[in-house]
XYZ file of C-alpha atoms in Angstrom:
416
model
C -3.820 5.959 -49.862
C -4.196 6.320 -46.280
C -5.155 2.765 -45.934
C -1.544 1.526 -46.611
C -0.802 3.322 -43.657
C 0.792 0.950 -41.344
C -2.083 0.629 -38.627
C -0.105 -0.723 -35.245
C 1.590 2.903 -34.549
C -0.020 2.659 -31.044
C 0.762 -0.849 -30.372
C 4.286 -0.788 -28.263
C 7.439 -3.334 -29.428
C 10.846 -4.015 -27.319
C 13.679 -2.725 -29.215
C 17.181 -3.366 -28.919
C 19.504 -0.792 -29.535
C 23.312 -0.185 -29.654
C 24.831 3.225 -29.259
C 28.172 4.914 -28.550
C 28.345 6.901 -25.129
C 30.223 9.976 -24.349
C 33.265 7.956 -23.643
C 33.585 6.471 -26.850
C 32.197 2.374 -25.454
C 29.604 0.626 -27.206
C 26.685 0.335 -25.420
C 23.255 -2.141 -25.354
C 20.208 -1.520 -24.250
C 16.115 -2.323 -24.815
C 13.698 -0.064 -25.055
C 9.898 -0.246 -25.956
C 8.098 2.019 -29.051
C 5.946 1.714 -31.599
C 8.618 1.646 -34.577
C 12.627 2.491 -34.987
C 12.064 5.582 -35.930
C 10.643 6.572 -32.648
C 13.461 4.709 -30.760
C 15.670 7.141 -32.707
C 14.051 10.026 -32.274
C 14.380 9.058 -28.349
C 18.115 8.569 -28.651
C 18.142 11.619 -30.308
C 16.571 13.568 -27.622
C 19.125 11.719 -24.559
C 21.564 12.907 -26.920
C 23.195 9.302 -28.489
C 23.734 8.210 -31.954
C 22.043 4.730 -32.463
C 24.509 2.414 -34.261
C 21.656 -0.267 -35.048
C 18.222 -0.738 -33.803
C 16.781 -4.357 -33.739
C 13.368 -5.423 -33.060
C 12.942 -8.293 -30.823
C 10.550 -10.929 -31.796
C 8.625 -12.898 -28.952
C 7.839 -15.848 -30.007
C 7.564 -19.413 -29.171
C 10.313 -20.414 -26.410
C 11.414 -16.772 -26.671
C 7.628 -15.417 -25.686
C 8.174 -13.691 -22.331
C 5.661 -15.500 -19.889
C 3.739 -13.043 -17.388
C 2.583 -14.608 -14.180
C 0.414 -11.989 -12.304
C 1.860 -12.749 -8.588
C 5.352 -13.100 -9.851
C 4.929 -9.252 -11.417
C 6.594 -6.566 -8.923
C 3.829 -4.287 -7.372
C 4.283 -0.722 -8.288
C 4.197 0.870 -4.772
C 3.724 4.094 -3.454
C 7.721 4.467 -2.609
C 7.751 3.939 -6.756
C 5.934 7.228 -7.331
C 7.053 8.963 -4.737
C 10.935 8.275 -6.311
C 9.422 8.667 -9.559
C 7.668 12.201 -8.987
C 10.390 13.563 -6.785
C 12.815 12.403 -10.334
C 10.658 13.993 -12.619
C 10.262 17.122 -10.672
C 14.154 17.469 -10.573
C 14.420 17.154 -14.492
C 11.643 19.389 -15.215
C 13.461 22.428 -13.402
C 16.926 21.417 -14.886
C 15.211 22.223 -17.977
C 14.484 18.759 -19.639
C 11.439 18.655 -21.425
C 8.746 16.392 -20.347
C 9.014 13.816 -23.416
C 12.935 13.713 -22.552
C 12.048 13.318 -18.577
C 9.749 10.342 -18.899
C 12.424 8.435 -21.362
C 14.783 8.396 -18.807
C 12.506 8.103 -16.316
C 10.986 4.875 -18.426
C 14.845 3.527 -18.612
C 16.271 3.950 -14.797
C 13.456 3.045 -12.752
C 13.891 -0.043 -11.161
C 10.312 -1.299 -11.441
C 9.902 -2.946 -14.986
C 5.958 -2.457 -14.469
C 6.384 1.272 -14.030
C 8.752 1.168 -16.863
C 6.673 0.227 -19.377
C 3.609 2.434 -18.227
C 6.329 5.070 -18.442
C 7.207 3.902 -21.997
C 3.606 4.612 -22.976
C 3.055 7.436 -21.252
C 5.487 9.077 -23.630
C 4.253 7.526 -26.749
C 0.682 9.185 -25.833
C 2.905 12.423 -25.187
C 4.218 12.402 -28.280
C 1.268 12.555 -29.706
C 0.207 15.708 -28.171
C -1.781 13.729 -25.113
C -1.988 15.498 -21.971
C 0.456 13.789 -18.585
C -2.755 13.674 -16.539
C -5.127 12.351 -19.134
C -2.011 9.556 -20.183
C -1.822 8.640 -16.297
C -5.720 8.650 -16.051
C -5.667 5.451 -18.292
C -4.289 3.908 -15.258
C -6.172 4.177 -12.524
C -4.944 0.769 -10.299
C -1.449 2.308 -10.319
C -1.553 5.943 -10.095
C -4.106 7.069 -7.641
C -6.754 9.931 -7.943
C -4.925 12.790 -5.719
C -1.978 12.024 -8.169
C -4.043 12.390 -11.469
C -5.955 15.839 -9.969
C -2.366 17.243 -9.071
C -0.993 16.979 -11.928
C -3.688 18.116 -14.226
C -4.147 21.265 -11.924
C -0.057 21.654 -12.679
C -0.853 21.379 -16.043
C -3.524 24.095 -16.492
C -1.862 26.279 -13.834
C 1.820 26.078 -15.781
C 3.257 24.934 -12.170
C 3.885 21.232 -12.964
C 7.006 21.139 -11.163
C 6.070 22.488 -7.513
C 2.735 20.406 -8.196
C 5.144 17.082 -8.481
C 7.798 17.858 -5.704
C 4.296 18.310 -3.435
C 3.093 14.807 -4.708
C 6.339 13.841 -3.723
C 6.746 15.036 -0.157
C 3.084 13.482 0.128
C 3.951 10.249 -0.773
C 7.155 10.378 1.178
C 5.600 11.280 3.743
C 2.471 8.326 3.456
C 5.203 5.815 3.048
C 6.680 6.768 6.524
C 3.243 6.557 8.031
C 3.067 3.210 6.892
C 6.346 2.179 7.800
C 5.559 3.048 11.502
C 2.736 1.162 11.858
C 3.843 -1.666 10.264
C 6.866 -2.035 12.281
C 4.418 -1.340 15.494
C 1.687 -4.367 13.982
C 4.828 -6.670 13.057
C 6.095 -8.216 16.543
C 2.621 -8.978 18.139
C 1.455 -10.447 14.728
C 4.583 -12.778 14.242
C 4.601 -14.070 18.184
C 1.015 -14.484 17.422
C 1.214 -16.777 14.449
C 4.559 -18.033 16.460
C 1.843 -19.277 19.450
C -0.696 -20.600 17.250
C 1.507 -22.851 15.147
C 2.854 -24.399 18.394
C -0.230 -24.577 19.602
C -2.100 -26.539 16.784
C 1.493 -28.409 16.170
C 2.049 -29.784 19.856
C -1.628 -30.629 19.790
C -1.208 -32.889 16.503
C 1.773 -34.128 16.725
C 3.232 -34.094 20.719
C -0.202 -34.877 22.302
C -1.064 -38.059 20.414
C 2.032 -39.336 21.647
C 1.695 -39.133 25.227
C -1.497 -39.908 24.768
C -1.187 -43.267 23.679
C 2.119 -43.593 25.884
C -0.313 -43.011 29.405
C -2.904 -45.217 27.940
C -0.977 -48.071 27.900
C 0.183 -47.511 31.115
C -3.323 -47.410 32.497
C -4.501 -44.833 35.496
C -6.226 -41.888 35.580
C -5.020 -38.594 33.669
C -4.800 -35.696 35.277
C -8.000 -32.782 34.592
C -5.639 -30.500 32.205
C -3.853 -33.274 30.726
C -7.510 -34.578 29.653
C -8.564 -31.494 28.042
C -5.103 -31.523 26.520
C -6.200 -34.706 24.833
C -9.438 -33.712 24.573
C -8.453 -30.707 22.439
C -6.068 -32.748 20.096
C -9.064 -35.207 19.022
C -11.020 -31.781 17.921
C -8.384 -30.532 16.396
C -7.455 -33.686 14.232
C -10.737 -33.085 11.861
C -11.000 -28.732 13.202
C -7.332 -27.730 11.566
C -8.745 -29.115 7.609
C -11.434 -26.871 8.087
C -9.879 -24.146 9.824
C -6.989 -24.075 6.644
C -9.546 -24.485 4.168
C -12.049 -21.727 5.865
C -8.806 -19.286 6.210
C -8.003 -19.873 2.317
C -11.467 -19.049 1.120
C -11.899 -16.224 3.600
C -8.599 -14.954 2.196
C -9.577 -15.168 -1.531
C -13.209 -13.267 -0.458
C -11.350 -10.497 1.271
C -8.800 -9.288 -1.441
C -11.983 -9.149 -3.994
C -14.304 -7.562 -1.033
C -12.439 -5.173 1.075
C -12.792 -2.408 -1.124
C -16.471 -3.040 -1.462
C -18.724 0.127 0.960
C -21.060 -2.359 2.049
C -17.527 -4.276 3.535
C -16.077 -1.115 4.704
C -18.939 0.288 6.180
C -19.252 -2.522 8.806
C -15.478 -3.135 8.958
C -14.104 0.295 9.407
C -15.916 1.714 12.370
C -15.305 -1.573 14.442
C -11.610 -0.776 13.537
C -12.136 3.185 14.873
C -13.562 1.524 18.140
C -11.361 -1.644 18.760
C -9.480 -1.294 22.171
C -5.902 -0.366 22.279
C -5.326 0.137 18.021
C -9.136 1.973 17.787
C -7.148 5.522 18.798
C -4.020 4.680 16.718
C -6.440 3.806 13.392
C -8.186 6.984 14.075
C -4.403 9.052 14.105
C -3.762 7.225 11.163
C -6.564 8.108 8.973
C -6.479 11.612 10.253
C -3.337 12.212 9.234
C -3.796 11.106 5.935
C -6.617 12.791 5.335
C -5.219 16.177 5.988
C -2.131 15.689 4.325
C -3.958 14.851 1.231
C -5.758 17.452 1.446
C -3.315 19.870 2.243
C -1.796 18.580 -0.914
C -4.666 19.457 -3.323
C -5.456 22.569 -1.775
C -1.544 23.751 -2.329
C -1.748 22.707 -5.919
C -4.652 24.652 -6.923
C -7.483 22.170 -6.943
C -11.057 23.386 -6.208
C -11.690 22.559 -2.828
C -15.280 20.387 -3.715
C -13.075 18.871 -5.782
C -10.741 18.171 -3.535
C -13.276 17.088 -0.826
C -14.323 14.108 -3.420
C -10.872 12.915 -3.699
C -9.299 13.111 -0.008
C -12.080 11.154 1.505
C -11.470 8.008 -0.790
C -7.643 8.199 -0.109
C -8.199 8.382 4.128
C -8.220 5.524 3.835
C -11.321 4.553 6.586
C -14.899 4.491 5.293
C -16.550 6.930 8.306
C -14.275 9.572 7.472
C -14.948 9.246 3.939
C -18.840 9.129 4.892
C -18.508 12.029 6.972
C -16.644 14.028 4.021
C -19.662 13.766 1.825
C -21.934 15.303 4.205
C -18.718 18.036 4.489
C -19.097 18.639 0.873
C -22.330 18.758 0.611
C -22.740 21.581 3.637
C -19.852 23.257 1.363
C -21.909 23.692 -1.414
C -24.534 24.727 0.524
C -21.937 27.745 1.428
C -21.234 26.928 5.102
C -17.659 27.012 6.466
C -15.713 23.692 5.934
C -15.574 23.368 10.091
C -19.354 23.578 10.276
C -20.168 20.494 9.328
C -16.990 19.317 10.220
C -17.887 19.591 13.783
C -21.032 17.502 13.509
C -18.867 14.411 13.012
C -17.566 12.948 15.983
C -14.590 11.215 13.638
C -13.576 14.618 13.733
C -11.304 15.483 16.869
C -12.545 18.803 18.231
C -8.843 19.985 17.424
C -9.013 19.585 13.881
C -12.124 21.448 13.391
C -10.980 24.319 15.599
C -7.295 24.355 13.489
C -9.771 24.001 10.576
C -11.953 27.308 11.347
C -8.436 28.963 12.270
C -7.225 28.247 8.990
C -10.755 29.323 6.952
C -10.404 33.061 9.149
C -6.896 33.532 8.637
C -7.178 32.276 5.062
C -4.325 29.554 5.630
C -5.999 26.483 4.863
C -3.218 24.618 3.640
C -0.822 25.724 6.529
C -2.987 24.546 8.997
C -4.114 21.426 7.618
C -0.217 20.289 7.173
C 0.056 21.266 10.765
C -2.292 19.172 11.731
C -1.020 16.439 9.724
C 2.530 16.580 10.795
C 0.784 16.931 14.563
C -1.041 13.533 14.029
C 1.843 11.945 12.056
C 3.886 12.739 16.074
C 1.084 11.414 17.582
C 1.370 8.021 15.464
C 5.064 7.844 16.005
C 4.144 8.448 19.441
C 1.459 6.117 19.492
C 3.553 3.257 18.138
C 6.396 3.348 20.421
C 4.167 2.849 23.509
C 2.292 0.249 21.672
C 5.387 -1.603 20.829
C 6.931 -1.357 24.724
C 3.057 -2.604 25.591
C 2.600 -5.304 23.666
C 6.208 -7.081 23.896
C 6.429 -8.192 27.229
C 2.576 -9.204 26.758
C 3.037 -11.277 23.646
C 6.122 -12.937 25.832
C 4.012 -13.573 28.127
C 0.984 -14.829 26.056
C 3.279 -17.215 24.502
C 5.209 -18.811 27.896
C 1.397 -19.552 29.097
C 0.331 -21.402 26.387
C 3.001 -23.382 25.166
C 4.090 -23.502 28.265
C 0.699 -24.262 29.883
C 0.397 -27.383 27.360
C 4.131 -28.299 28.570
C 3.002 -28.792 31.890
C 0.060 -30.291 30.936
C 1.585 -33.320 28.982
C 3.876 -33.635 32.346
C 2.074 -34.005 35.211
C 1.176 -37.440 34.009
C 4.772 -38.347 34.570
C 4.692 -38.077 38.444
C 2.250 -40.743 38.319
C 4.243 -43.231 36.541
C 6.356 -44.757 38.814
C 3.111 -45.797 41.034
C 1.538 -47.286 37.615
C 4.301 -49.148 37.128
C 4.897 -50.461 39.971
């Protein structure tokens, strides 16, 4: 008998469902399930009376077509929103099936929304949050997983989500600061390179051929102007088509150790940003695990998870040799202090922190300390680098300007 059971409960279908709201107007929506009778049951629980449910058949022209890049990223702002939402329901007393339905229908990431809409179907079934989340490890990360299933066991899955939240909150910031610092040099950068290669393809040729015909001698930097635009004639193919294929082999290797572990520590030690990248990961790396430590999480544990999300492959070197001196019963600062990634500050706050048994004080101390420092960091490196870039970009294109010019002081003798 249990073979005529229908056997596509855990497959997910859109819906479409029509329902009368507290002020008395007909209202249409989709939502995805695995059958009507779980789309009512959902109503049920937001507290509206389904007038009909349809099920919407893709199929054909109607098929929804995917394209991968078209899709909307789910970002870290996304759970931060997210687990700052479901934090707020959870204490107002909504139970967790009820949160993530509503959760599923006002995010504005459709991506998130139907992980959402699973989530809740697994639920339902009796699945754990952290184990239904776990299933999806390229959108929510480790620290986020660990938290939650440590709010779980510990019955404190609210303060566990309002901490994920601040954390992310606070990561997105980070980021926002140093991408408005990396911004303006990068774009007058690109800015002076195309003018570069696109005076020396187009604009050069020209006067080129125009002093040519006029015969005489060229002047030393107009010749290496010209000189320069026959290179770059058969240089900027191979250049475009070198950048392409370097791009495509970065976003499948960055992630790679053996890419990180000869990438990252040049970054630590490049002049000017070496300091900032070091700030950066610091930061991070505290915060994080400031984070775990406040939501119960064993602190080996913990170790194995913060060092991945620092988001620089020495400090996440370093950390194993941390955890393994840990295990071995030292103090966390003692082999903490053997790495020079380490800033003699943070160990000391560190060993504060492991006497006064305040670990997770000090470590967001020391996190909102660095997270000043990058702000600080930024601001000079902004006022630095503008009137440089300016600079860099009135010498070259206006080197090349002068270039092509001098030529023209010499015409009136050649024509003559």
């Amino acid at each position: 008998m249990s073979s005529n059971q229908p056997t596509l409960v855990d497959e997910l279908h859109e819906y479409e469902y029509t329902v009368r709201n507290a002020q008395g107007k007909i209202v249409s929506a989709r939502i995805e399930a695995p059958n009507e009778q779980a789309v009512a049951g959902r109503l049920a629980q937001m507290g509206l009376v389904p007038v009909s449910i349809q099920k919407i058949e893709k199929s054909g022209l109607n098929k929804e077509i995917e394209i991968g890049f078209l899709k909307k990223k789910i970002e870290l702002r996304d759970l931060a929103v997210m687990s700052r939402q479901m934090a707020t329901m959870i204490s107002a007393g909504l139970s967790l099936l009820r949160t993530l339905s509503i959760l599923a229908e006002q995010t504005e990431n459709e991506e998130l929304g139907k992980i959402l809409t699973q989530t809740r179907a697994e639920v339902e079934k009796g699945g754990a949050l952290s184990s239904s989340f776990a299933k999806h490890p390229t959108v929510f990360p480790p620290i986020m997983i660990n938290i939650i299933r440590a709010g779980e066991t510990g019955g404190f899955l609210e303060s566990a989500l309002l901490g994920l939240a601040e954390n992310f909150e606070s990561e997105v910031k980070l980021k926002a600061k140093i991408k408005s610092a990396m911004t303006y040099p990068i774009v007058v950068f690109i800015m002076a390179i195309l003018a570069t290669v696109g005076m020396l393809l187009f604009i050069v040729p020209i006067f080129d051929e125009m002093f040519t015909s006029m015969g005489g001698k060229l002047p030393g930097p107009t010749q290496l102007l010209v000189y320069m635009s026959q290179i770059m004639k058969w240089l900027a193919p191979v250049l475009a088509v070198a950048f392409v294929f370097f791009s495509v082999w970065w976003a499948k290797n960055k992630h790679k150790d053996e890419v990180r572990s000869k990438v990252d520590p040049v970054k630590l030690k490049a002049p000017v940003f070496g300091k900032l990248f070091q700030k950066v990961a610091i930061a991070r790396f505290t915060r994080n695990f400031a984070t775990m430590l406040g939501a119960g999480v064993p602190i080996l544990q913990a170790l194995d998870i913060v060092g991945s999300t620092a988001g620089n492959w020495q400090i996440e070197d370093a950390l194993k040799d941390v955890q393994h001196g840990v295990r071995q019963g030292l103090a966390l600062s003692v082999p903490m202090a053997k790495h020079d990634v380490f800033p003699q500050m943070v160990t000391q706050m560190v060993a504060v922190g492991e006497d006064s048994g305040a670990m997770e004080t000090m470590l967001s101390k020391i996190a909102d300390f660095y997270d000043q420092e990058v702000e600080a960091a930024t601001e000079s490196l902004t006022a630095l680098l503008e009137p440089l870039m300016i600079a860099f970009l009135g010498v070259v294109v206006g080197g090349m300007i002068i270039a092509l010019y001098l030529p023209i002081f010499n015409i009136m003798e050649l024509v003559q």
